[in-house]
Amino acid sequence: MIYFDYAATTPVDKRVIKSMMPFLNEKFGNPSSMHSFSSETKKVLEKSRVIIAKAINASSNEIIFTGSATESNNMALKGVAFAKKRGHILVSSIEHDCVLNTAKWLGENGFEIDFLPVDKYGIVDPKEVEKRIKKDTILVSVMHVNNEIGTIQPIETIGKICKKNNIYFHSDAAQSFGKIPIDVTNIDLLTLSSQKIYGPKGAAALFVKDGVKIEPLLHGGGQERGLRSSTENTPAIVGFAKATEICLSTMEKEQKRLTKLRDKIIATLIKEVPNCYLNGHQTKRVSNNVNVRFSSIEGEAILFMLNSYGIAVSTASACSSPKLEPSHVLSSMGLKQEEAHGSIRISMGRWTKESEVNYLLKILPEVVKKLRDISPHK
Ligand SMILES: Cc1ncc(COP(=O)(O)O)c(C=O)c1O
């Protein structure tokens, strides 16, 4: 099988596994204990925090370890909402479900929620953010890179607008961290994930800027500055930090390599396959993402036929694709239901080879032709 679904999750790098191993057995102590078993785990936990903080130009006390990006996003939105008690929240309409559904839930529980529109490329206009800010706006949440279409949002500009208006700004960077440089100077809360950057599942973080007040979702022993009680998952956090170090040290070279492969896929498909279109922006997109649509056929049919040729891609995002509803991201960009349904996401990563891309480019046009030959929608 050839894997083209790195945006859903990544395999754990062998160097990451090696870094984690000692903390699964001989160095197993609880970082909160007082004896010698804990001193090493406490040290490595804080070292990991420094590595992750440095990667986004933050201080280590601003990094709260969590169990997943979903948890970090819930913590950011509910944490601010519960601390402020009431108010107006702006979120983009193309957020991951874990932000959208959290916002909707807050909307049913006393907060006013507004969804920011996007243009035909799936990009939020900062002027639209400024226009929709109200007297009682407490939080704006706009993701850095969209998980389906890979478009990069102008979070620097949006962050500055929020700062000027004294409003907290949160960004979900699960798809950009490790791929694009991030600086949190104008960001108050930022979601980071380990499982998208060749680290283990079960580790993630929320950057919470010094002075930003949030209520914890979990109450207990008071770990993570009292914001996330639970014994820290030391092995996974060590792996997360190692994965971060590897991504940072290879970022520039890797992004150049993947951008070349990405642009080759896009150009070849658009040239060789009739009625094939790119979803999202041509250049304001993350290096590893291709999202294309084909008229008259279903993305799911393409996915299953490619799978039979040993190629794994996805439709919409991995978490929402079983719903078989048109993607909310593509609908927000103005695509009609039938256009959205013919879309697939091809996402690449550390082990994607040019020979694999060439195989995909040989098979995919054949698959589209076969499906169109039997399609009732011609
Ligand atoms: C942008 C974005 N945010 C949040 C998540 C949720 O991540 P997890 O399932 O690890 O909590 C994902 C996962 O696909 C994502 O792509």
mmCIF file of C-alpha atoms and ligand atoms in Angstrom:
data_model
loop_
_atom_site.group_PDB
_atom_site.id
_atom_site.type_symbol
_atom_site.label_atom_id
_atom_site.label_comp_id
_atom_site.label_asym_id
_atom_site.label_seq_id
_atom_site.Cartn_x
_atom_site.Cartn_y
_atom_site.Cartn_z
ATOM 1 C CA MET A 1 0.000 0.000 0.000
ATOM 2 C CA ILE A 2 1.120 3.537 -0.763
ATOM 3 C CA TYR A 3 0.094 6.067 1.883
ATOM 4 C CA PHE A 4 -1.257 9.429 0.730
ATOM 5 C CA ASP A 5 -3.148 10.302 3.920
ATOM 6 C CA TYR A 6 -0.522 12.014 6.080
ATOM 7 C CA ALA A 7 -3.002 14.795 6.956
ATOM 8 C CA ALA A 8 -5.134 12.199 8.803
ATOM 9 C CA THR A 9 -2.214 10.837 10.798
ATOM 10 C CA THR A 10 1.454 9.954 10.413
ATOM 11 C CA PRO A 11 3.478 6.881 11.319
ATOM 12 C CA VAL A 12 5.758 7.404 14.317
ATOM 13 C CA ASP A 13 9.370 8.063 13.297
ATOM 14 C CA LYS A 14 11.791 5.345 14.545
ATOM 15 C CA ARG A 15 13.951 8.034 16.229
ATOM 16 C CA VAL A 16 10.854 9.159 18.121
ATOM 17 C CA ILE A 17 10.066 5.601 19.251
ATOM 18 C CA LYS A 18 13.672 5.227 20.463
ATOM 19 C CA SER A 19 13.417 8.439 22.496
ATOM 20 C CA MET A 20 10.216 7.219 24.166
ATOM 21 C CA MET A 21 11.278 3.682 25.082
ATOM 22 C CA PRO A 22 13.123 4.386 28.385
ATOM 23 C CA PHE A 23 10.087 6.254 29.702
ATOM 24 C CA LEU A 24 7.794 3.292 29.119
ATOM 25 C CA ASN A 25 9.663 1.032 31.523
ATOM 26 C CA GLU A 26 12.784 1.875 33.529
ATOM 27 C CA LYS A 27 12.066 5.633 33.790
ATOM 28 C CA PHE A 28 8.400 5.298 34.596
ATOM 29 C CA GLY A 29 8.083 7.580 37.638
ATOM 30 C CA ASN A 30 5.197 9.964 38.081
ATOM 31 C CA PRO A 31 6.600 13.478 37.487
ATOM 32 C CA SER A 32 4.622 14.746 40.498
ATOM 33 C CA SER A 33 6.158 12.292 42.996
ATOM 34 C CA MET A 34 8.875 13.437 45.421
ATOM 35 C CA HIS A 35 11.359 10.532 45.207
ATOM 36 C CA SER A 36 14.205 9.737 42.824
ATOM 37 C CA PHE A 37 11.967 7.775 40.420
ATOM 38 C CA SER A 38 10.279 11.020 39.520
ATOM 39 C CA SER A 39 13.278 13.363 39.225
ATOM 40 C CA GLU A 40 14.237 12.119 35.750
ATOM 41 C CA THR A 41 10.675 12.200 34.400
ATOM 42 C CA LYS A 42 10.121 15.668 35.852
ATOM 43 C CA LYS A 43 13.329 16.861 34.175
ATOM 44 C CA VAL A 44 12.485 15.369 30.790
ATOM 45 C CA LEU A 45 8.931 16.725 30.955
ATOM 46 C CA GLU A 46 10.251 20.261 31.456
ATOM 47 C CA LYS A 47 12.906 19.760 28.751
ATOM 48 C CA SER A 48 10.137 18.708 26.335
ATOM 49 C CA ARG A 49 8.131 21.781 27.276
ATOM 50 C CA VAL A 50 11.117 24.022 26.461
ATOM 51 C CA ILE A 51 11.603 22.361 23.042
ATOM 52 C CA ILE A 52 7.960 22.836 22.083
ATOM 53 C CA ALA A 53 7.818 26.396 23.446
ATOM 54 C CA LYS A 54 10.948 27.416 21.523
ATOM 55 C CA ALA A 55 9.454 26.036 18.306
ATOM 56 C CA ILE A 56 6.716 28.697 18.401
ATOM 57 C CA ASN A 57 8.665 31.500 20.143
ATOM 58 C CA ALA A 58 6.854 30.996 23.461
ATOM 59 C CA SER A 59 8.029 30.520 27.054
ATOM 60 C CA SER A 60 7.926 27.035 28.501
ATOM 61 C CA ASN A 61 5.396 28.023 31.210
ATOM 62 C CA GLU A 62 2.946 28.838 28.398
ATOM 63 C CA ILE A 63 2.770 25.225 27.138
ATOM 64 C CA ILE A 64 0.025 22.995 28.595
ATOM 65 C CA PHE A 65 0.255 19.345 27.581
ATOM 66 C CA THR A 66 -3.034 17.671 26.659
ATOM 67 C CA GLY A 67 -4.094 14.356 25.135
ATOM 68 C CA SER A 68 -5.192 15.471 21.668
ATOM 69 C CA ALA A 69 -5.783 18.459 19.411
ATOM 70 C CA THR A 70 -9.501 17.932 20.032
ATOM 71 C CA GLU A 71 -8.902 18.381 23.745
ATOM 72 C CA SER A 72 -6.716 21.480 23.191
ATOM 73 C CA ASN A 73 -9.387 23.078 21.009
ATOM 74 C CA ASN A 74 -12.142 22.305 23.543
ATOM 75 C CA MET A 75 -9.935 23.709 26.285
ATOM 76 C CA ALA A 76 -9.285 26.923 24.349
ATOM 77 C CA LEU A 77 -12.902 27.669 23.444
ATOM 78 C CA LYS A 78 -14.663 26.410 26.589
ATOM 79 C CA GLY A 79 -11.801 27.581 28.809
ATOM 80 C CA VAL A 80 -12.132 31.194 27.621
ATOM 81 C CA ALA A 81 -15.944 31.037 27.555
ATOM 82 C CA PHE A 82 -16.220 29.664 31.112
ATOM 83 C CA ALA A 83 -13.713 32.238 32.389
ATOM 84 C CA LYS A 84 -15.589 35.136 30.780
ATOM 85 C CA LYS A 85 -19.024 33.651 31.667
ATOM 86 C CA ARG A 86 -20.813 35.296 28.699
ATOM 87 C CA GLY A 87 -20.088 36.951 25.385
ATOM 88 C CA HIS A 88 -19.768 36.677 21.632
ATOM 89 C CA ILE A 89 -17.395 34.242 19.879
ATOM 90 C CA LEU A 90 -16.299 34.310 16.235
ATOM 91 C CA VAL A 91 -15.103 31.108 14.552
ATOM 92 C CA SER A 92 -14.403 30.435 10.901
ATOM 93 C CA SER A 93 -16.900 28.273 9.051
ATOM 94 C CA ILE A 94 -14.173 25.865 7.868
ATOM 95 C CA GLU A 95 -12.817 24.836 11.277
ATOM 96 C CA HIS A 96 -12.297 21.186 12.172
ATOM 97 C CA ASP A 97 -15.414 19.624 13.731
ATOM 98 C CA CYS A 98 -13.843 19.746 17.187
ATOM 99 C CA VAL A 99 -13.868 23.558 17.038
ATOM 100 C CA LEU A 100 -17.174 23.870 15.168
ATOM 101 C CA ASN A 101 -19.067 21.486 17.439
ATOM 102 C CA THR A 102 -17.580 23.055 20.571
ATOM 103 C CA ALA A 103 -18.688 26.482 19.304
ATOM 104 C CA LYS A 104 -22.179 25.140 18.503
ATOM 105 C CA TRP A 105 -22.415 23.616 21.979
ATOM 106 C CA LEU A 106 -21.402 26.933 23.550
ATOM 107 C CA GLY A 107 -24.080 28.538 21.363
ATOM 108 C CA GLU A 108 -26.669 26.261 22.979
ATOM 109 C CA ASN A 109 -25.356 27.169 26.405
ATOM 110 C CA GLY A 110 -25.638 30.915 26.597
ATOM 111 C CA PHE A 111 -22.929 32.245 24.280
ATOM 112 C CA GLU A 112 -23.484 34.016 20.987
ATOM 113 C CA ILE A 113 -21.607 32.379 18.105
ATOM 114 C CA ASP A 114 -20.920 33.821 14.658
ATOM 115 C CA PHE A 115 -19.366 31.871 11.805
ATOM 116 C CA LEU A 116 -16.923 33.746 9.595
ATOM 117 C CA PRO A 117 -17.389 33.197 5.863
ATOM 118 C CA VAL A 118 -14.520 32.230 3.530
ATOM 119 C CA ASP A 119 -13.814 33.118 -0.099
ATOM 120 C CA LYS A 120 -13.770 30.651 -2.998
ATOM 121 C CA TYR A 121 -10.281 29.482 -1.934
ATOM 122 C CA GLY A 122 -11.393 28.836 1.647
ATOM 123 C CA ILE A 123 -9.616 31.885 3.066
ATOM 124 C CA VAL A 124 -10.977 34.151 5.825
ATOM 125 C CA ASP A 125 -10.818 37.867 5.017
ATOM 126 C CA PRO A 126 -9.355 39.704 8.046
ATOM 127 C CA LYS A 127 -11.587 42.698 7.207
ATOM 128 C CA GLU A 128 -14.569 40.414 7.751
ATOM 129 C CA VAL A 129 -13.224 39.600 11.237
ATOM 130 C CA GLU A 130 -12.893 43.299 12.038
ATOM 131 C CA LYS A 131 -16.406 43.991 10.719
ATOM 132 C CA ARG A 132 -17.996 41.298 12.888
ATOM 133 C CA ILE A 133 -16.272 42.150 16.156
ATOM 134 C CA LYS A 134 -18.808 43.410 18.718
ATOM 135 C CA LYS A 135 -18.520 45.157 22.062
ATOM 136 C CA ASP A 136 -18.862 41.839 23.890
ATOM 137 C CA THR A 137 -16.680 39.664 21.603
ATOM 138 C CA ILE A 138 -14.453 37.543 23.845
ATOM 139 C CA LEU A 139 -12.708 35.204 21.402
ATOM 140 C CA VAL A 140 -11.876 34.712 17.717
ATOM 141 C CA SER A 141 -10.821 31.266 16.511
ATOM 142 C CA VAL A 142 -9.387 30.787 13.016
ATOM 143 C CA MET A 143 -7.298 27.739 12.137
ATOM 144 C CA HIS A 144 -3.811 28.140 10.651
ATOM 145 C CA VAL A 145 -4.021 25.479 7.914
ATOM 146 C CA ASN A 146 -7.225 23.765 6.923
ATOM 147 C CA ASN A 147 -7.130 19.981 7.199
ATOM 148 C CA GLU A 148 -9.098 19.312 4.006
ATOM 149 C CA ILE A 149 -7.913 21.861 1.485
ATOM 150 C CA GLY A 150 -4.596 22.870 3.039
ATOM 151 C CA THR A 151 -5.117 26.622 2.642
ATOM 152 C CA ILE A 152 -3.089 28.860 4.928
ATOM 153 C CA GLN A 153 -5.046 31.537 6.781
ATOM 154 C CA PRO A 154 -3.718 35.073 7.427
ATOM 155 C CA ILE A 155 -3.427 34.459 11.176
ATOM 156 C CA GLU A 156 -0.775 37.158 11.690
ATOM 157 C CA THR A 157 -3.155 39.866 10.459
ATOM 158 C CA ILE A 158 -6.170 38.419 12.286
ATOM 159 C CA GLY A 159 -4.086 38.177 15.479
ATOM 160 C CA LYS A 160 -3.121 41.850 15.207
ATOM 161 C CA ILE A 161 -6.771 42.860 14.733
ATOM 162 C CA CYS A 162 -7.745 40.894 17.851
ATOM 163 C CA LYS A 163 -4.878 42.400 19.847
ATOM 164 C CA LYS A 164 -5.929 45.919 18.798
ATOM 165 C CA ASN A 165 -9.492 45.177 19.960
ATOM 166 C CA ASN A 166 -8.428 43.467 23.185
ATOM 167 C CA ILE A 167 -9.958 40.122 22.189
ATOM 168 C CA TYR A 168 -8.364 36.705 22.662
ATOM 169 C CA PHE A 169 -7.245 35.003 19.449
ATOM 170 C CA HIS A 170 -7.037 31.207 19.184
ATOM 171 C CA SER A 171 -5.653 29.272 16.236
ATOM 172 C CA ASP A 172 -5.714 25.527 15.602
ATOM 173 C CA ALA A 173 -2.266 24.721 14.214
ATOM 174 C CA ALA A 174 -2.668 20.922 14.149
ATOM 175 C CA GLN A 175 -2.018 20.866 10.388
ATOM 176 C CA SER A 176 0.702 23.513 10.237
ATOM 177 C CA PHE A 177 2.925 22.905 13.264
ATOM 178 C CA GLY A 178 6.180 21.327 12.104
ATOM 179 C CA LYS A 179 5.528 22.324 8.497
ATOM 180 C CA ILE A 180 5.327 26.131 8.571
ATOM 181 C CA PRO A 181 7.219 28.458 10.942
ATOM 182 C CA ILE A 182 4.911 29.784 13.680
ATOM 183 C CA ASP A 183 5.445 32.765 15.972
ATOM 184 C CA VAL A 184 2.905 33.353 18.724
ATOM 185 C CA THR A 185 3.633 37.065 19.224
ATOM 186 C CA ASN A 186 0.092 37.978 18.107
ATOM 187 C CA ILE A 187 -1.634 34.775 19.228
ATOM 188 C CA ASP A 188 -3.147 34.096 22.669
ATOM 189 C CA LEU A 189 -3.973 30.386 22.345
ATOM 190 C CA LEU A 190 -2.555 27.854 19.878
ATOM 191 C CA THR A 191 -3.344 24.167 19.413
ATOM 192 C CA LEU A 192 -0.469 21.791 18.589
ATOM 193 C CA SER A 193 -0.571 18.087 17.769
ATOM 194 C CA SER A 194 1.990 15.290 17.926
ATOM 195 C CA GLN A 195 0.259 12.675 15.789
ATOM 196 C CA LYS A 196 0.444 14.834 12.637
ATOM 197 C CA ILE A 197 4.227 15.264 12.883
ATOM 198 C CA TYR A 198 5.467 11.645 13.235
ATOM 199 C CA GLY A 199 5.002 11.702 17.005
ATOM 200 C CA PRO A 200 2.761 9.370 19.018
ATOM 201 C CA LYS A 201 -0.986 9.722 19.424
ATOM 202 C CA GLY A 202 -2.116 10.770 22.901
ATOM 203 C CA ALA A 203 0.083 13.870 23.081
ATOM 204 C CA ALA A 204 -0.779 17.424 22.102
ATOM 205 C CA ALA A 205 -0.491 20.889 23.616
ATOM 206 C CA LEU A 206 -2.264 24.176 24.072
ATOM 207 C CA PHE A 207 -0.165 27.323 24.140
ATOM 208 C CA VAL A 208 -1.794 29.703 26.622
ATOM 209 C CA LYS A 209 -0.130 33.110 26.617
ATOM 210 C CA ASP A 210 0.957 34.499 29.958
ATOM 211 C CA GLY A 211 -1.940 36.468 31.425
ATOM 212 C CA VAL A 212 -4.671 34.775 29.356
ATOM 213 C CA LYS A 213 -7.345 33.523 31.744
ATOM 214 C CA ILE A 214 -9.006 30.181 31.043
ATOM 215 C CA GLU A 215 -11.012 27.826 33.221
ATOM 216 C CA PRO A 216 -9.755 24.226 33.319
ATOM 217 C CA LEU A 217 -12.000 21.481 31.915
ATOM 218 C CA LEU A 218 -10.480 18.813 34.179
ATOM 219 C CA HIS A 219 -10.233 19.270 37.924
ATOM 220 C CA GLY A 220 -7.987 17.053 40.000
ATOM 221 C CA GLY A 221 -4.377 16.965 41.125
ATOM 222 C CA GLY A 222 -3.512 20.343 39.624
ATOM 223 C CA GLN A 223 -0.937 19.262 37.039
ATOM 224 C CA GLU A 224 -0.069 21.576 34.130
ATOM 225 C CA ARG A 225 -0.448 24.770 36.157
ATOM 226 C CA GLY A 226 -3.821 23.541 37.366
ATOM 227 C CA LEU A 227 -5.190 23.772 33.827
ATOM 228 C CA ARG A 228 -5.120 20.069 32.968
ATOM 229 C CA SER A 229 -5.163 17.696 35.892
ATOM 230 C CA SER A 230 -4.050 14.137 35.007
ATOM 231 C CA THR A 231 -0.693 12.400 35.368
ATOM 232 C CA GLU A 232 1.315 13.595 32.382
ATOM 233 C CA ASN A 233 1.834 11.083 29.576
ATOM 234 C CA THR A 234 5.624 11.350 29.818
ATOM 235 C CA PRO A 235 6.595 8.817 27.085
ATOM 236 C CA ALA A 236 4.233 10.415 24.556
ATOM 237 C CA ILE A 237 5.330 13.944 25.504
ATOM 238 C CA VAL A 238 9.016 12.981 25.103
ATOM 239 C CA GLY A 239 8.129 11.576 21.667
ATOM 240 C CA PHE A 240 6.207 14.738 20.797
ATOM 241 C CA ALA A 241 9.271 16.855 21.638
ATOM 242 C CA LYS A 242 11.602 14.600 19.635
ATOM 243 C CA ALA A 243 9.201 14.712 16.673
ATOM 244 C CA THR A 244 9.182 18.523 16.939
ATOM 245 C CA GLU A 245 12.988 18.693 16.907
ATOM 246 C CA ILE A 246 13.197 16.506 13.801
ATOM 247 C CA CYS A 247 10.536 18.535 11.964
ATOM 248 C CA LEU A 248 12.226 21.845 12.789
ATOM 249 C CA SER A 249 15.658 20.686 11.692
ATOM 250 C CA THR A 250 14.355 19.389 8.350
ATOM 251 C CA MET A 251 11.540 21.880 7.730
ATOM 252 C CA GLU A 252 12.999 23.989 4.952
ATOM 253 C CA LYS A 253 14.352 21.131 2.857
ATOM 254 C CA GLU A 254 11.292 18.943 3.369
ATOM 255 C CA GLN A 255 8.840 21.696 2.478
ATOM 256 C CA LYS A 256 10.722 22.404 -0.772
ATOM 257 C CA ARG A 257 10.687 18.706 -1.677
ATOM 258 C CA LEU A 258 6.982 18.280 -0.933
ATOM 259 C CA THR A 259 5.990 21.520 -2.687
ATOM 260 C CA LYS A 260 7.621 20.199 -5.860
ATOM 261 C CA LEU A 261 5.713 16.909 -5.607
ATOM 262 C CA ARG A 262 2.463 18.746 -4.743
ATOM 263 C CA ASP A 263 2.754 21.043 -7.759
ATOM 264 C CA LYS A 264 3.610 18.117 -10.034
ATOM 265 C CA ILE A 265 0.441 16.268 -8.961
ATOM 266 C CA ILE A 266 -1.762 19.351 -9.403
ATOM 267 C CA ALA A 267 -0.331 20.330 -12.800
ATOM 268 C CA THR A 268 -0.437 16.780 -14.190
ATOM 269 C CA LEU A 269 -4.004 16.039 -13.082
ATOM 270 C CA ILE A 270 -5.370 19.344 -14.368
ATOM 271 C CA LYS A 271 -3.586 18.847 -17.697
ATOM 272 C CA GLU A 272 -4.395 15.183 -18.224
ATOM 273 C CA VAL A 273 -7.841 14.725 -16.714
ATOM 274 C CA PRO A 274 -10.756 16.649 -18.280
ATOM 275 C CA ASN A 275 -12.930 18.574 -15.781
ATOM 276 C CA CYS A 276 -10.513 18.234 -12.901
ATOM 277 C CA TYR A 277 -10.193 21.268 -10.617
ATOM 278 C CA LEU A 278 -8.091 22.242 -7.634
ATOM 279 C CA ASN A 279 -9.912 22.897 -4.341
ATOM 280 C CA GLY A 280 -8.278 25.660 -2.305
ATOM 281 C CA HIS A 281 -5.553 28.104 -3.205
ATOM 282 C CA GLN A 282 -2.755 27.230 -5.623
ATOM 283 C CA THR A 283 0.099 28.790 -3.626
ATOM 284 C CA LYS A 284 -1.334 29.762 -0.218
ATOM 285 C CA ARG A 285 -1.475 26.098 0.719
ATOM 286 C CA VAL A 286 0.590 23.789 2.866
ATOM 287 C CA SER A 287 3.262 21.857 0.957
ATOM 288 C CA ASN A 288 1.862 18.364 1.521
ATOM 289 C CA ASN A 289 -1.789 18.873 0.499
ATOM 290 C CA VAL A 290 -3.531 18.310 -2.823
ATOM 291 C CA ASN A 291 -7.339 18.448 -2.914
ATOM 292 C CA VAL A 292 -8.943 18.033 -6.315
ATOM 293 C CA ARG A 293 -12.412 17.417 -7.649
ATOM 294 C CA PHE A 294 -13.592 15.510 -10.699
ATOM 295 C CA SER A 295 -16.971 16.152 -12.279
ATOM 296 C CA SER A 296 -19.628 13.395 -12.630
ATOM 297 C CA ILE A 297 -18.143 10.938 -10.110
ATOM 298 C CA GLU A 298 -18.054 10.394 -6.355
ATOM 299 C CA GLY A 299 -14.925 10.901 -4.241
ATOM 300 C CA GLU A 300 -15.761 7.728 -2.278
ATOM 301 C CA ALA A 301 -15.801 5.653 -5.484
ATOM 302 C CA ILE A 302 -12.381 7.069 -6.421
ATOM 303 C CA LEU A 303 -11.087 6.299 -2.924
ATOM 304 C CA PHE A 304 -12.247 2.670 -3.013
ATOM 305 C CA MET A 305 -10.931 2.025 -6.528
ATOM 306 C CA LEU A 306 -7.560 3.617 -5.698
ATOM 307 C CA ASN A 307 -7.467 1.453 -2.573
ATOM 308 C CA SER A 308 -7.813 -1.628 -4.778
ATOM 309 C CA TYR A 309 -4.700 -0.429 -6.654
ATOM 310 C CA GLY A 310 -2.828 -0.103 -3.343
ATOM 311 C CA ILE A 311 -3.174 3.670 -2.970
ATOM 312 C CA ALA A 312 -4.651 5.252 0.185
ATOM 313 C CA VAL A 313 -6.197 8.733 -0.133
ATOM 314 C CA SER A 314 -9.160 10.302 1.637
ATOM 315 C CA THR A 315 -12.327 12.251 1.004
ATOM 316 C CA ALA A 316 -13.162 15.280 3.178
ATOM 317 C CA SER A 317 -11.326 14.708 6.468
ATOM 318 C CA ALA A 318 -10.796 11.292 8.001
ATOM 319 C CA CYS A 319 -13.073 12.038 10.937
ATOM 320 C CA SER A 320 -16.036 13.334 8.949
ATOM 321 C CA SER A 321 -15.898 11.229 5.790
ATOM 322 C CA PRO A 322 -18.154 8.387 7.020
ATOM 323 C CA LYS A 323 -21.008 10.920 7.298
ATOM 324 C CA LEU A 324 -21.331 11.009 3.495
ATOM 325 C CA GLU A 325 -22.549 14.596 3.728
ATOM 326 C CA PRO A 326 -20.839 17.137 1.494
ATOM 327 C CA SER A 327 -17.849 18.598 3.285
ATOM 328 C CA HIS A 328 -18.718 21.763 5.240
ATOM 329 C CA VAL A 329 -15.397 23.216 4.074
ATOM 330 C CA LEU A 330 -16.147 22.788 0.377
ATOM 331 C CA SER A 331 -19.762 23.975 0.843
ATOM 332 C CA SER A 332 -18.525 27.108 2.656
ATOM 333 C CA MET A 333 -16.310 27.850 -0.354
ATOM 334 C CA GLY A 334 -19.429 27.920 -2.501
ATOM 335 C CA LEU A 335 -19.130 24.512 -4.183
ATOM 336 C CA LYS A 336 -22.392 22.827 -5.141
ATOM 337 C CA GLN A 337 -23.184 19.515 -3.482
ATOM 338 C CA GLU A 338 -22.326 17.483 -6.594
ATOM 339 C CA GLU A 339 -19.005 19.320 -7.024
ATOM 340 C CA ALA A 340 -18.040 18.766 -3.401
ATOM 341 C CA HIS A 341 -18.872 15.050 -3.663
ATOM 342 C CA GLY A 342 -16.340 14.475 -6.452
ATOM 343 C CA SER A 343 -13.398 15.603 -4.306
ATOM 344 C CA ILE A 344 -10.441 13.691 -2.894
ATOM 345 C CA ARG A 345 -7.559 14.693 -0.641
ATOM 346 C CA ILE A 346 -4.050 13.467 -1.410
ATOM 347 C CA SER A 347 -1.669 14.285 1.442
ATOM 348 C CA MET A 348 2.035 13.522 1.478
ATOM 349 C CA GLY A 349 4.764 13.296 4.073
ATOM 350 C CA ARG A 350 8.262 12.263 5.119
ATOM 351 C CA TRP A 351 8.286 8.943 3.298
ATOM 352 C CA THR A 352 6.479 9.938 0.100
ATOM 353 C CA LYS A 353 8.737 9.134 -2.854
ATOM 354 C CA GLU A 354 8.619 10.581 -6.362
ATOM 355 C CA SER A 355 8.135 7.026 -7.719
ATOM 356 C CA GLU A 356 4.938 6.764 -5.602
ATOM 357 C CA VAL A 357 3.688 10.077 -6.966
ATOM 358 C CA ASN A 358 4.387 8.807 -10.493
ATOM 359 C CA TYR A 359 2.385 5.637 -9.776
ATOM 360 C CA LEU A 360 -0.514 7.729 -8.454
ATOM 361 C CA LEU A 361 -0.376 9.912 -11.575
ATOM 362 C CA LYS A 362 -0.538 6.832 -13.766
ATOM 363 C CA ILE A 363 -3.412 5.136 -11.912
ATOM 364 C CA LEU A 364 -5.647 8.074 -10.915
ATOM 365 C CA PRO A 365 -6.492 9.267 -14.479
ATOM 366 C CA GLU A 366 -7.355 5.639 -15.389
ATOM 367 C CA VAL A 367 -9.582 5.307 -12.313
ATOM 368 C CA VAL A 368 -11.408 8.561 -13.129
ATOM 369 C CA LYS A 369 -11.973 7.418 -16.707
ATOM 370 C CA LYS A 370 -13.291 3.995 -15.612
ATOM 371 C CA LEU A 371 -15.695 5.568 -13.117
ATOM 372 C CA ARG A 372 -16.895 8.171 -15.597
ATOM 373 C CA ASP A 373 -17.566 5.432 -18.173
ATOM 374 C CA ILE A 374 -20.048 3.842 -15.756
ATOM 375 C CA SER A 375 -21.359 7.062 -14.182
ATOM 376 C CA PRO A 376 -25.094 7.824 -14.536
ATOM 377 C CA HIS A 377 -24.356 11.573 -14.057
ATOM 378 C CA LYS A 378 -22.662 12.185 -17.423
HETATM 379 C C1 LIG B 1 -6.958 20.923 12.022
HETATM 380 C C2 LIG B 1 -7.257 19.804 12.947
HETATM 381 N N1 LIG B 1 -7.670 20.082 14.186
HETATM 382 C C3 LIG B 1 -7.954 19.123 15.071
HETATM 383 C C4 LIG B 1 -7.848 17.793 14.724
HETATM 384 C C5 LIG B 1 -8.202 16.745 15.748
HETATM 385 O O1 LIG B 1 -7.092 15.998 16.067
HETATM 386 P P1 LIG B 1 -7.223 14.751 17.079
HETATM 387 O O2 LIG B 1 -8.183 13.800 16.442
HETATM 388 O O3 LIG B 1 -5.827 14.226 17.175
HETATM 389 O O4 LIG B 1 -7.735 15.266 18.350
HETATM 390 C C6 LIG B 1 -7.424 17.443 13.442
HETATM 391 C C7 LIG B 1 -7.343 16.034 13.025
HETATM 392 O O5 LIG B 1 -7.484 15.677 11.884
HETATM 393 C C8 LIG B 1 -7.115 18.476 12.542
HETATM 394 O O6 LIG B 1 -6.707 18.207 11.305
#
